[in-house]
């Protein structure tokens, strides 16, 4: 192979196996044919009708193993929410539901592992009072079961309080089964355990079926993974080969491309005789690494190892680091991440794929300096998701990585399956699934592939916390159907009306000065294009009064075309015969941009006839315009009455996941930072957040109203005299709610409101007459930072000072930098729109935050606890 070709693909001549085997084949990948598969579809609870369920006692094994804090408060209710759809289906069909679960690893009856703390949240989510038993078997439980009404729910006590549960004792299983008439297993996290409640009871209860959470993933993943769209790539990382032996061996049977990263790569390098310095090596696995390389070659799998690595002189976040070829790691240095050439090579390989599975990070991503490779893979997969590639994040650190980068919402599936995921990847069976009743079997052509197809599909059934599942019953505002549930069969050839928010700023020459909103709309549009839809884009721009040329969307066409990689067509109107002709000519995967929808006054009036005309252009509706979702306009709310399905786009869903999901059910401690000039503009936000947060930090001009309310002199600082009583009541409310409300202890004051004003730092209680506060001071920054160090979730809305003037921007910039630092440590950081977004962009840290809201007014209304008409109009999940 020519040397230039190998270099272009990121391989050096010193990598003989890789150079000869991989780089020479990457540019013309020959994929494997479709493998014979066996259907893993189990009988589903969805097949049971009212006639099958009404009045019947249904034993439901759910996975309610949620984390609790020292006060027995739930810190993450994801698993409870994931169980709700199945339970609600049973309730609505008149069943008597008996819920069983474990919690923790108790040794006998252990009060701290009781399921009692889960009852309030379960009751809230189900909309009925859940009854709790003090045991899971015995006469008292039998009495409670007998008194269950149709549509009622009884939660049994922790099934692991009995040692017989984990031993799968037949007599214990029989006692559990005696409570019910039939069985539903919806417990993904325990399906790999052959326990009495997951496997044993199926011997005594028929039918034994899969819950929605399990069945939905099986139905999807049998097709997407066991018979994947090819080429099919697997990315496997992590520190040790030994922990991923089974994973790699199984994937070599089915994938076309295998990319390896993480600490395990150095065992592979050493197996090839390459020096690896002080990098992690498993000496007893060198022969295994050689065997796996040879097996990949024999199977025709394109196995890629990184060609360059980021090395460090110690294992620490502040280590000295540099990039070197993978074949040239000096003594005393260790590899902690893949290098930029490797990222490029991996990206080129992934660009050829149609299906990708990722399990394990590329480096020590907990250290920012060594997180680049992992984050690059996450971003690449997000990009590919938008192009219709099936992207599956297979649990563990890979999930943490995509959440850190803020792209979890655009992946096809996200798994938090833990041990079950790994066991299935290793080719092991899940007893809890195998025990369920089979659906009608599908004939297979190859017996040799049955086992792996079976197991790999089951592995990915554990990917239960995908975007679709996250939206189920989170709360009413978040429980909306997402565009991600629409697949090629739903979209190919269909006309899709997509309401986007392309309300971008233009200069006097009609050039875009900030294309954030255009770029934010791209993932949804690309997803639809990639699935063969005919995309009709609708947006407003500015506040036109009738047809106003300076508010035309035409200037956006070049940038949209560039970002989408297709020529976007532009209509001169948004309704009418000419528009209808253009719609009829859109090819599959094509995009038509309608003219500014606000050129018609009927848009903002939500006129039904106008909405009907817009809807007549399409077959279904996607709303991705979060920035307009607080408006009940024809294109944001009216069209949803005439088009089904009506679903949320990726941007809309992400905004809801963060601004509703992460705020309503945050990881604790939860802090809010609220700034801005006036209390009056943030009353609703502060009052709403006081119901949820543990810490509330206040900054900006509003703080001087709070100071004056406490009797302090504030000089010439901004004060809302009519809001002094409100400030007092808010402070009292914070105290009564147990919220730690922090005001700045010192401030930066100025002798005038100007960029060149004289300034100095004084205690917040000692502002002299004639001076005004324009920023928080250094002591305040320190105390705010210390408070934020204790948190797990932070939302920020409003600057700390007049950040438009450099002299008074230090407080705002310090908060931005602190949040960026905490994001790198796994804290969820949400920038809630407006000036806070401008601040983090000014500091250049926007991409470090978990989520940047595009919403403005919509963000504020959500934070105030208001509902958004454009969201409520969408189909429920």
Short mmCIF file of C-alpha atoms in Angstrom, two decimals, residues 117 196 319 461 502 536 552 564 646 801 810 861 876:
data_model
loop_
_atom_site.label_atom_id
_atom_site.label_comp_id
_atom_site.label_asym_id
_atom_site.label_seq_id
_atom_site.Cartn_x
_atom_site.Cartn_y
_atom_site.Cartn_z
CA UNK A 117 -40.18 6.07 50.21
CA UNK A 196 -37.65 -15.94 42.01
CA UNK A 319 -0.25 16.49 34.21
CA UNK A 461 -33.02 -4.25 24.82
CA UNK A 502 -34.93 30.83 12.30
CA UNK A 536 -41.28 21.92 4.47
CA UNK A 552 -37.83 37.96 4.37
CA UNK A 564 -27.69 20.75 5.30
CA UNK A 646 -47.65 16.07 15.62
CA UNK A 801 -23.65 42.76 36.61
CA UNK A 810 -15.91 40.06 36.14
CA UNK A 861 -42.22 31.04 31.06
CA UNK A 876 -48.55 12.64 24.05
#
